Coordinates of C-alpha atoms and ligand atoms in Angstrom, one line a residue:
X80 CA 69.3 124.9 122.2
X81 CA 69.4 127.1 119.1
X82 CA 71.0 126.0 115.9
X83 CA 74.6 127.0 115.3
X84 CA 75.0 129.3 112.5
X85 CA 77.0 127.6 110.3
X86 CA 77.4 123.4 109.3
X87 CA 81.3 124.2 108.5
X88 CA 83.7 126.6 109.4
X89 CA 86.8 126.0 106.8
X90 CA 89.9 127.6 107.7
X91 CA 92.5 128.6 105.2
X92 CA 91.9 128.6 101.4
X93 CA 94.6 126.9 99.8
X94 CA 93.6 123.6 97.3
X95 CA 92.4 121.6 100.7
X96 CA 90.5 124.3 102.1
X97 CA 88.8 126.5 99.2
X98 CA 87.9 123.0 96.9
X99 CA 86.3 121.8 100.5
X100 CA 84.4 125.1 100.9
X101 CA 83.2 124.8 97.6
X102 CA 82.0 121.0 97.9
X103 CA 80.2 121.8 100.9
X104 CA 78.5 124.9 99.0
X105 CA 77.8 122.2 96.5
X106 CA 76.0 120.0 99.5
X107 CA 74.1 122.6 100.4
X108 CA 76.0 123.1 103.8
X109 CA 76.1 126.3 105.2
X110 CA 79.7 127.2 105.1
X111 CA 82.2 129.9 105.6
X112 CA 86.1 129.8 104.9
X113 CA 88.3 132.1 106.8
X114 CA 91.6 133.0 105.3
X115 CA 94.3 135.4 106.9
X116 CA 96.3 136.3 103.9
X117 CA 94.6 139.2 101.7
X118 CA 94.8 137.1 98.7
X119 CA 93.0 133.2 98.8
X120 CA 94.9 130.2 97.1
X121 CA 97.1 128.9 99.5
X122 CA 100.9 128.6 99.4
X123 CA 100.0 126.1 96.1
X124 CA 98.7 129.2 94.0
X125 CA 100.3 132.2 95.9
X126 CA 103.9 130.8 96.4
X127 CA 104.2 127.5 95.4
X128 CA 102.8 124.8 92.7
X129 CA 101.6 127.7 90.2
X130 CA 104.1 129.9 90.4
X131 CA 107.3 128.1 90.0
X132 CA 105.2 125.9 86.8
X133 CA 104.5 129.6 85.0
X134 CA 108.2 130.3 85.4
X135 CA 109.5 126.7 84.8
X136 CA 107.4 127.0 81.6
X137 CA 109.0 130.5 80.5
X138 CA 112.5 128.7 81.1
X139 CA 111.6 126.1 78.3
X140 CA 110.2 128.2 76.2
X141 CA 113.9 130.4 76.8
X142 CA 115.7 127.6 76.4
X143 CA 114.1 126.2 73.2
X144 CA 114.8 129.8 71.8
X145 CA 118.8 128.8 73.0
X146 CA 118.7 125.9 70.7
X147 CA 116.4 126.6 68.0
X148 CA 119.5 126.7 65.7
X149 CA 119.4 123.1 65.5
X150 CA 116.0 123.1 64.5
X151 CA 117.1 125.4 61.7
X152 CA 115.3 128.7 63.5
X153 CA 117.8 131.6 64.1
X154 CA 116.7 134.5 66.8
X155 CA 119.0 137.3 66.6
X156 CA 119.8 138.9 69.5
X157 CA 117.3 136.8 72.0
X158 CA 117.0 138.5 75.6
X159 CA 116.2 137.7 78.3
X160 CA 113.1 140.6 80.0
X161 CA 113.4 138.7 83.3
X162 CA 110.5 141.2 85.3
X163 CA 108.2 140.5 82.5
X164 CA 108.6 136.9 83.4
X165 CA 107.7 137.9 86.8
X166 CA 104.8 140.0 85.2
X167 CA 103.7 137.2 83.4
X168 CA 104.0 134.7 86.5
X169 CA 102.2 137.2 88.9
X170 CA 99.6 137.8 85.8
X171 CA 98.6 133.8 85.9
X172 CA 98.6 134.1 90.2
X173 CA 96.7 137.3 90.3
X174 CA 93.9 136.0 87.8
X175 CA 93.4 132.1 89.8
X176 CA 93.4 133.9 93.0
X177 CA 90.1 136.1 91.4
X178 CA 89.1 132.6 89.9
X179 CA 89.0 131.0 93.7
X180 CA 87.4 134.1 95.5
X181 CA 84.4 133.8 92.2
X182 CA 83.9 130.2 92.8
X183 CA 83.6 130.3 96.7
X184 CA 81.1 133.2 95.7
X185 CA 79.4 131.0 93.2
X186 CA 79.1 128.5 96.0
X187 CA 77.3 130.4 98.3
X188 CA 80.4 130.4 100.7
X189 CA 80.7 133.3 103.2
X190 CA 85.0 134.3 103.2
X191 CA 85.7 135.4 106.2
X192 CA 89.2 137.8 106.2
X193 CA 91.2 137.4 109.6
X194 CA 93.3 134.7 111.6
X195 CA 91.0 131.9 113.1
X196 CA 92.1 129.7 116.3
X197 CA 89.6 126.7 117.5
X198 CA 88.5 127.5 121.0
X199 CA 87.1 123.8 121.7
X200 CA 83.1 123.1 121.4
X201 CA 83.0 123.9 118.3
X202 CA 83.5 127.7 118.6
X203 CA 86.1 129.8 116.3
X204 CA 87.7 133.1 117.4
X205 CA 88.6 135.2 114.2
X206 CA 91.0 137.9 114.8
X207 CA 90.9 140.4 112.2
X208 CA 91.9 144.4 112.1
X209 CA 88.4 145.5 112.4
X210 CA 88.4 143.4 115.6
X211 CA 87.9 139.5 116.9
X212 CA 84.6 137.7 116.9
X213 CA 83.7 134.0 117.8
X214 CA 82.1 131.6 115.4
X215 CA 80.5 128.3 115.9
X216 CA 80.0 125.7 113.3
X217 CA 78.9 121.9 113.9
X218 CA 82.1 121.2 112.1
X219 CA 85.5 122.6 111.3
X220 CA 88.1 121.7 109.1
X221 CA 91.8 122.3 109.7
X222 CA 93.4 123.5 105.9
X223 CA 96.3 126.0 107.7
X224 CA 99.0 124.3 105.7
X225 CA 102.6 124.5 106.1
X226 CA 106.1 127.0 105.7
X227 CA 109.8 126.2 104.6
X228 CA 111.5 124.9 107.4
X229 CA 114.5 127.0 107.9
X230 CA 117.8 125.5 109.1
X231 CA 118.9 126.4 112.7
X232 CA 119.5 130.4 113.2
X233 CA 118.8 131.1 109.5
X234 CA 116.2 133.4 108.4
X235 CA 114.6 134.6 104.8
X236 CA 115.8 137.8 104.5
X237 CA 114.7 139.2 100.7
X238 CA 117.9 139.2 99.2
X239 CA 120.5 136.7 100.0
X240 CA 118.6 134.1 101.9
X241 CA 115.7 132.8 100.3
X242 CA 113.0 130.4 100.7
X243 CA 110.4 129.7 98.0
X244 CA 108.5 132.9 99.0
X245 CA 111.4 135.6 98.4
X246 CA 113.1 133.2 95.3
X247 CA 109.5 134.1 93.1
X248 CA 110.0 138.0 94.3
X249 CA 113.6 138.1 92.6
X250 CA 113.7 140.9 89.8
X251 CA 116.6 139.9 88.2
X252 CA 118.1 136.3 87.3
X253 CA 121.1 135.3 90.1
X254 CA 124.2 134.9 88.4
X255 CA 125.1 132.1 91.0
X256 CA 122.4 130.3 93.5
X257 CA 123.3 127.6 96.1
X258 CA 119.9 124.9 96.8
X259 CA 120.1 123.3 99.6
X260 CA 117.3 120.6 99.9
X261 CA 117.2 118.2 96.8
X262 CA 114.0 117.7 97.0
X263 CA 110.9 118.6 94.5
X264 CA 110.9 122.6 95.5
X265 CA 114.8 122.5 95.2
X266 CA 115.6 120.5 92.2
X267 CA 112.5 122.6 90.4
X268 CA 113.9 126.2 91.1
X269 CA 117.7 124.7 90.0
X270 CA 116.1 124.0 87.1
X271 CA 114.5 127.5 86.1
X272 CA 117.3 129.0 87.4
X273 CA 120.0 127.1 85.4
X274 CA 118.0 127.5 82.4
X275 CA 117.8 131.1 83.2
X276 CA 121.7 130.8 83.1
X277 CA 122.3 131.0 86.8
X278 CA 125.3 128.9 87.3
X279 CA 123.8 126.5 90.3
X280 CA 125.2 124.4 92.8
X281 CA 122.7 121.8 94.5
X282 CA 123.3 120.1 98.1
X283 CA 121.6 117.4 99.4
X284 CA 122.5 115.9 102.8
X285 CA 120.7 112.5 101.7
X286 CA 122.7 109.7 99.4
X287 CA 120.9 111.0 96.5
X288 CA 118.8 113.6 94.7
X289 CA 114.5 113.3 95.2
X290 CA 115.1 111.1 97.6
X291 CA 111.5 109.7 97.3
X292 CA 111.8 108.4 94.0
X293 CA 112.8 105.1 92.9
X294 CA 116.6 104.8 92.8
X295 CA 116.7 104.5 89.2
X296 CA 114.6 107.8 88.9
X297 CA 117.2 109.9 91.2
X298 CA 120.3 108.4 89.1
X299 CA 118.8 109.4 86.4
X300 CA 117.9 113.4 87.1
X301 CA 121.6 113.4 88.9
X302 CA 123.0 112.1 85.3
X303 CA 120.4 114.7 83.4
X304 CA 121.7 117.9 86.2
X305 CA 125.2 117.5 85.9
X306 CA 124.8 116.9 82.0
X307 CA 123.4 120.6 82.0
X308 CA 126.5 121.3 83.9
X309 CA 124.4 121.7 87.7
X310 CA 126.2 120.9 89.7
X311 CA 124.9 118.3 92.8
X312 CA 126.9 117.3 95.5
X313 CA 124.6 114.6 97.5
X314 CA 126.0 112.9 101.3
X315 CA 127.0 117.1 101.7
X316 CA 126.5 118.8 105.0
X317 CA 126.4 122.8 104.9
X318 CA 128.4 123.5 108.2
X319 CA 128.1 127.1 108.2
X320 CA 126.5 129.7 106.2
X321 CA 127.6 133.6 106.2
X322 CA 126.9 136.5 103.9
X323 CA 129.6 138.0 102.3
X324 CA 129.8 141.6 100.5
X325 CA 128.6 140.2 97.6
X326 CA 126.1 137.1 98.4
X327 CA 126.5 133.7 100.8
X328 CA 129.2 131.6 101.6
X329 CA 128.9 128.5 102.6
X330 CA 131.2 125.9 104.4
X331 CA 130.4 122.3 103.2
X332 CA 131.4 118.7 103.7
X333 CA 131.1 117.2 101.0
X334 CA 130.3 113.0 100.8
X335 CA 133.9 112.1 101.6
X336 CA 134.8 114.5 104.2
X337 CA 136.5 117.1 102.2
X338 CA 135.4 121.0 103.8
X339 CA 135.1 122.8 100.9
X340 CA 134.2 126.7 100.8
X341 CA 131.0 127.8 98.0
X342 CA 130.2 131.1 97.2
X343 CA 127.4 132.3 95.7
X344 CA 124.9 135.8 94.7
X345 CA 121.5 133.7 96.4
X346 CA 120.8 130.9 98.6
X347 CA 118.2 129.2 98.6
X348 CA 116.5 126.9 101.6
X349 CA 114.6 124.0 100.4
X350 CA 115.1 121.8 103.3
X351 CA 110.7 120.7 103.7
X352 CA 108.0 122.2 105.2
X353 CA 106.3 122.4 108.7
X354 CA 102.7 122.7 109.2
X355 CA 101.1 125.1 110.9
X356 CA 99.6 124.2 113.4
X357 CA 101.7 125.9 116.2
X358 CA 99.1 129.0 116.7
X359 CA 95.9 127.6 116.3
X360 CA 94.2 126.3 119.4
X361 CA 94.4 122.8 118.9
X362 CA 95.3 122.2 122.4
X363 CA 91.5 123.3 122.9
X364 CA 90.7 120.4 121.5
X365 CA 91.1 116.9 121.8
X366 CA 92.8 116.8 118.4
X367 CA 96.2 114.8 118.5
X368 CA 99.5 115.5 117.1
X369 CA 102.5 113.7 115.7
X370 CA 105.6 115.8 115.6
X371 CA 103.3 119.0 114.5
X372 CA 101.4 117.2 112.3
X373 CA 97.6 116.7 113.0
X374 CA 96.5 112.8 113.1
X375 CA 93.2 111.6 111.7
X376 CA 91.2 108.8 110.7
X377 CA 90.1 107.7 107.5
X378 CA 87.8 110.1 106.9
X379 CA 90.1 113.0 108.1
X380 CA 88.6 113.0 111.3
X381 CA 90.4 114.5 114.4
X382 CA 90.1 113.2 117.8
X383 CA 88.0 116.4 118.1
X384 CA 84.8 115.4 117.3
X385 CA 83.1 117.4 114.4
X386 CA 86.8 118.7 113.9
X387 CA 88.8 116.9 110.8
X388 CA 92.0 117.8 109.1
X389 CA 93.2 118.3 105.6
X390 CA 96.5 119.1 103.5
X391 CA 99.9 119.8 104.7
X392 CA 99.0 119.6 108.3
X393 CA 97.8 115.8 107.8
X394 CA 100.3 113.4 109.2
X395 CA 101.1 110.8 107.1
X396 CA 100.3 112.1 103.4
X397 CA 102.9 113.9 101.4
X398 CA 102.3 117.2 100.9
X399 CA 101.1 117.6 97.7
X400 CA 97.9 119.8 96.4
X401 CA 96.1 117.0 95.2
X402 CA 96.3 115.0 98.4
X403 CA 94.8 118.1 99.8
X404 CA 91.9 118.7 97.5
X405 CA 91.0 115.1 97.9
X406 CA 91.2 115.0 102.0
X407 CA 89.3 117.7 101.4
X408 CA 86.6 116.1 99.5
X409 CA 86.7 113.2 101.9
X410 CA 85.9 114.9 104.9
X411 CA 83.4 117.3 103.3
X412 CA 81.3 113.7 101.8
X413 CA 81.7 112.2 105.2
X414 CA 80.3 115.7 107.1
X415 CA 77.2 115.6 104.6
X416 CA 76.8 111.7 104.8
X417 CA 77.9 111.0 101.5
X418 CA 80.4 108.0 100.4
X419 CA 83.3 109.2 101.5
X420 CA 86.5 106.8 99.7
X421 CA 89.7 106.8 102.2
X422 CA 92.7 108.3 100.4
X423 CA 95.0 105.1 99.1
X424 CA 98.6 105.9 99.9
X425 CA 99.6 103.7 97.0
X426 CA 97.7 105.5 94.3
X427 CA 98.9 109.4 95.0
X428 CA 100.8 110.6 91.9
X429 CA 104.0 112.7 92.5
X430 CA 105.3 115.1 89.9
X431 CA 108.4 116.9 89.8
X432 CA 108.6 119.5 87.2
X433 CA 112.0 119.3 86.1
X434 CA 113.5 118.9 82.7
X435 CA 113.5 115.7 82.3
X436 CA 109.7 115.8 84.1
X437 CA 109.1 112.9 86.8
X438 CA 105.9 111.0 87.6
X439 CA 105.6 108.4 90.0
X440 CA 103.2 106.2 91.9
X441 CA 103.0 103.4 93.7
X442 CA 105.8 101.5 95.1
X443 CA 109.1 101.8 94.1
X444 CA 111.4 99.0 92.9
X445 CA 112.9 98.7 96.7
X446 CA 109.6 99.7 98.3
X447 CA 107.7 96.0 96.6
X448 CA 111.3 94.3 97.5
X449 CA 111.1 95.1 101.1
X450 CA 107.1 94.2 101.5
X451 CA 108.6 90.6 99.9
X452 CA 106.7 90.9 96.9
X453 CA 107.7 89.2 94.1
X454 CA 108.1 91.5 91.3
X455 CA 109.0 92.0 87.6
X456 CA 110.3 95.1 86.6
X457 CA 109.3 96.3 82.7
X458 CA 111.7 99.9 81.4
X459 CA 111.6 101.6 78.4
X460 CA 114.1 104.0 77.5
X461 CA 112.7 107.3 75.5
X462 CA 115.5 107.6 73.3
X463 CA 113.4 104.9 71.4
X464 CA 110.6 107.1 71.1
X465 CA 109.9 109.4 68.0
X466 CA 108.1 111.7 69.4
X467 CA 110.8 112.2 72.2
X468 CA 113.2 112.6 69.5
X469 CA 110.9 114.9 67.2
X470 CA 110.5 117.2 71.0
X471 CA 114.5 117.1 71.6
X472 CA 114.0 115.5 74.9
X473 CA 114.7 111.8 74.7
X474 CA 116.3 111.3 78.2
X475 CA 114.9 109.1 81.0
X476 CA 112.9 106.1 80.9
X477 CA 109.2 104.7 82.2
X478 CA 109.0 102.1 84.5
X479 CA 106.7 99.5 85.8
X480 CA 106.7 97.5 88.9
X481 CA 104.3 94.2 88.9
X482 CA 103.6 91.8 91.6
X483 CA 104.5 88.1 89.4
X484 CA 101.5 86.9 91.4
X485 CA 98.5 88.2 89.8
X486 CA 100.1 91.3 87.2
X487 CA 99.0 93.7 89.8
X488 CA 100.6 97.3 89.1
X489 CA 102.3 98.2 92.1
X490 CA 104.5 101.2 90.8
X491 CA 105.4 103.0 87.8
X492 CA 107.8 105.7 87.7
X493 CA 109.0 108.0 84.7
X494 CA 111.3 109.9 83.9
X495 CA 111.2 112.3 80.4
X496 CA 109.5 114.4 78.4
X497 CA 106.2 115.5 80.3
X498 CA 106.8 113.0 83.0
X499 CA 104.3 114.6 85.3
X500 CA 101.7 114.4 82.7
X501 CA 102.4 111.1 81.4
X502 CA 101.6 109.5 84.8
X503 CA 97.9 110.0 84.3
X504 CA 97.9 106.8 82.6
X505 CA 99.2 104.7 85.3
X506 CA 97.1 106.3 88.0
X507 CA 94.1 105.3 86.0
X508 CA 95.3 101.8 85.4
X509 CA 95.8 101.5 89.2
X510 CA 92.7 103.2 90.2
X511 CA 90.7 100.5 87.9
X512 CA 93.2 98.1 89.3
X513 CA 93.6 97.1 85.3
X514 CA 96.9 94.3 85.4
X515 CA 100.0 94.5 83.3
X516 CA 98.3 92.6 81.1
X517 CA 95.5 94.8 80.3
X518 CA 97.3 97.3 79.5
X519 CA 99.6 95.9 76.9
X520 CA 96.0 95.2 75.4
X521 CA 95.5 99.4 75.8
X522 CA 96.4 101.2 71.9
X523 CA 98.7 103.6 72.2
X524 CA 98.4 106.4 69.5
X525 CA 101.3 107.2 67.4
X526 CA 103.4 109.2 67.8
X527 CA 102.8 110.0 71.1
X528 CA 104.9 110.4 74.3
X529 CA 102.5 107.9 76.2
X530 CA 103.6 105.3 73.5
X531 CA 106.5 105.1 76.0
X532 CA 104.5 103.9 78.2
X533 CA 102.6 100.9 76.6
X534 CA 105.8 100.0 75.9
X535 CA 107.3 99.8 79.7
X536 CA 104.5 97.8 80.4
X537 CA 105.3 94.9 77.4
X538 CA 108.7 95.4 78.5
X539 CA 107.5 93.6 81.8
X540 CA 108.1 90.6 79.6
X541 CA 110.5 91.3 77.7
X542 CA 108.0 91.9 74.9
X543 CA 108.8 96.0 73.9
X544 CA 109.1 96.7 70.2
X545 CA 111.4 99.9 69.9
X546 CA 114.4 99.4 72.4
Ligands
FAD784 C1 107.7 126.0 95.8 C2 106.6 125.0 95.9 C3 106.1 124.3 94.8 C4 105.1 123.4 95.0 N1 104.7 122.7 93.8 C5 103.8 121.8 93.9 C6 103.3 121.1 92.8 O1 103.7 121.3 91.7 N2 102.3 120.2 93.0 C7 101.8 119.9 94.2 O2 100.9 119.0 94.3 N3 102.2 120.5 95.3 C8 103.2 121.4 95.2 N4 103.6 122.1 96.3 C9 103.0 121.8 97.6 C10 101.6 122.5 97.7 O3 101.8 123.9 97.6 C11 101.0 122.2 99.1 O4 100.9 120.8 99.3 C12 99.6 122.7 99.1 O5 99.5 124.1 99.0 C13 98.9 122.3 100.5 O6 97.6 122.8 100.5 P1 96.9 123.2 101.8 O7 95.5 123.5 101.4 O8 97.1 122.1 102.8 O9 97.6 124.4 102.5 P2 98.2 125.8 101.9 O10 98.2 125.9 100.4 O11 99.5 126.0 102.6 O12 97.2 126.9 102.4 C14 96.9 127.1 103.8 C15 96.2 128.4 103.9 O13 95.8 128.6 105.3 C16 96.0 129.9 105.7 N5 96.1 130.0 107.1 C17 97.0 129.4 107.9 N6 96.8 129.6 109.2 C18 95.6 130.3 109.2 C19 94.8 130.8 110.3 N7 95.1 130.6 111.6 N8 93.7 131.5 110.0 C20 93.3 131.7 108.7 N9 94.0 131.2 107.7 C21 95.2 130.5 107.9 C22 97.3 130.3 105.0 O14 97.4 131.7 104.9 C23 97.1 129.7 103.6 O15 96.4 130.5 102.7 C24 104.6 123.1 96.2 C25 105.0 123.8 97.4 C26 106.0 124.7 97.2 C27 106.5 125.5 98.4

């Protein structure tokens, strides 16, 4: 029997599948990555982590220019050039999406343009304009992602109706914009929008707003939104949704039972994603499925052998880009016999963008109560942090979670300034399974944001300095 042309057949080339291409390059493994959309990147670069960032950037920036008078700056007539923004955010897309296509070059990986579907035995069929052909590979890796879930007979339609492709198309800022979906895509575009000046209206049909933070996290953005005057009605159920000459209307119950009638220009549909795994030939294989999503082992294995799964379609994992790079990086070490490290739930950060930022990982305060840990909880508000109050922002609060047995780490979870980036710290801490105790050892520079959160974890005693 010949050899089969390739070691690995990567399919789509979003964080998960072009940073596994690129490992595998790195192996030495003879590798191609077939993507279906002219552009590579993914939904994370095209539509989705990079995009909205550029743009929630550009509505700091806009907004620091809102209330420089307090910092003794006066801009005279500030305006607003809202399709440069777009320029600017398509700019930073365009010039990453050249960045992956030069690395996968750089890598020795062959991109294959067209729409791939496993035909079992390790054989791909790539349908393309210029025709189909069948690939085989000794091993293939899943990376297809996911799409917004819609609700029931609602479609994207460019103008009105929006999901987080048509929202980053816009040309102009909404004047109004209903979000329904509270969690990390939704509260982000509220807050670009609002900052924008879009006067928005947030539903979530759960008891409260990024529903898988800590409770104290979600109070906390709720308190921050409707402070900016957004305004979030959680428990509420959109019954039905119409267009109207102007834009959307929307009945709503609301958390205790009132029907109340919204109107709006836009609405947007943040409600999750679903994978995609509907249209690819899995049921060629022996590769199992849980409610769409793709089941593996540790090592992102399918039932499939030589077949393995990675990103959004993975059941189990949230869908985040850096649970998708690192699946991906699992199952390329395990497909060249490397060390290949199982992804530890507990340790994947989750950032939310928002201003205040969030940060988590770990277990939250009722996630360690319900395991029947026992636990101390250590918070630290930033309004007793300089820098905080030097940036403007001194809302929110870190927190730590620690197992009383042994100091263990089991959470932490901020809210504030830079929130998402302020997390590195803990992730570290946990990843060198350092205790509470370490790291009140751990010198915090001054003055720093991260000060905030040396000082959640001598709060743990009782033992903070500046609150
Ligand atoms: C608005 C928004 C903001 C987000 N912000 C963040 C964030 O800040 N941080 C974060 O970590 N995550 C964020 N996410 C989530 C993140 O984008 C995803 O978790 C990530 O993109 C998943 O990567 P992936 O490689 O699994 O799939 P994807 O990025 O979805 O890429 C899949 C690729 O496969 C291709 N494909 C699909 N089917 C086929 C086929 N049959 N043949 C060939 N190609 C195919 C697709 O065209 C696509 O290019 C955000 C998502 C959205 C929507």
């Amino acid at each position: 029997m010949g050899k089969v042309p390739y070691d690995l057949i990567v399919i789509g080339s979003g964080p998960g599948g072009y940073s596994a291409a690129i490992r595998a390059g790195q192996y030495g493994l003879k590798t191609a990555l077939v993507e279906k959309q002219p552009r590579l990147g993914g939904t994370c670069l095209l539509v989705g982590c990079i995009p909205t960032k550029a743009l929630l950037h550009t509505a700091g920036v806009w907004e620091r220019f809102a209330h420089a008078e307090q910092e003794g700056i006066h801009c005279e007539n500030a305006r607003l050039d809202y399709p440069k923004v777009k320029e600017r955010k398509d700019a930073i897309v365009s010039k990453h999406s050249k960045g992956v296509e030069m690395l996968l070059k750089r890598a020795k990986v062959e991109r294959i343009a067209g729409c791939a579907r496993l035909l079992g035995g390790g054989k791909v069929e790539v349908a393309s304009e210029s025709g189909a052909q069948i690939l085989e590979s000794a091993n293939i890796i899943v990376a297809t992602g996911s799409e917004a879930r819609m609700l029931p007979d609602l479609e994207p339609d460019a103008e009105r109706i929006l999901s987080n492709v048509e929202i980053l198309n816009l040309t102009s800022v909404p004047r109004s914009l209903i979000v329904i979906g509270a969690g990390a895509v939704g509260v982000e575009f509220a807050s670009i929008f609002k900052r924008f000046g879009t006067e928005v209206t947030v539903l979530e049909m759960l008891p409260r707003v990024v529903p898988v933070e800590d409770e104290d996290i979600s109070r906390e953005l709720e308190r921050c939104f409707r402070k900016q005057k957004i305004r979030v009605e959680t428990g509420a159920r959109a019954a039905s949704i119409r267009k109207t000459g102007s834009g959307v209307a929307l009945t709503v119950t609301t958390k205790d039972g009132k029907q109340e009638e919204l109107e709006a220009e836009r609405l947007l549909v943040a409600v999750g994603r679903k994978p995609n795994t509907g249209n690819i030939g899995l049921e060629n294989t022996r590769a199992r499925l849980d409610r769409g999503f793709i089941l593996v082992d540790a090592h992102q294995q399918t039932a499939e052998p030589g077949v393995y799964a990675i990103g959004d379609v993975v059941a189990g994992t949230p869908q985040l880009a850096h649970v998708a790079t690192r699946e991906g990086m699992i199952a390329v070490a395990h497909i060249a016999g490397k060390a290949a490290v199982p992804i530890n739930r507990n340790r994947i950060p989750g950032c939310t963008y928002t201003e205040p930022g969030i940060g988590s990982v770990g277990l939250t305060e009722a996630q360690a109560r319900a395991e029947g840990r026992t636990i101390k909880v250590g918070r630290f508000p930033f309004a007793g942090n300089s820098r905080a109050t030097i940036l403007g922002h001194h809302e929110g609060f870190v927190k730590v979670v620690m197992d009383q047995q042994y100091g263990e780490i089991l959470g932490v979870h901020i809210i504030g300034p830079e929130g998402y980036e302020l997390i590195a710290e803990a992730v570290a801490a946990m990843e060198a399974e350092a205790t509470v105790d370490v790291m009140m050892q751990a010198i915090h520079a001054h003055p720093t944001l991260y000060e905030a959160v040396g000082e959640a974890f001598n709060a743990v005693y009782g033992l903070s300095i500046n609150a």
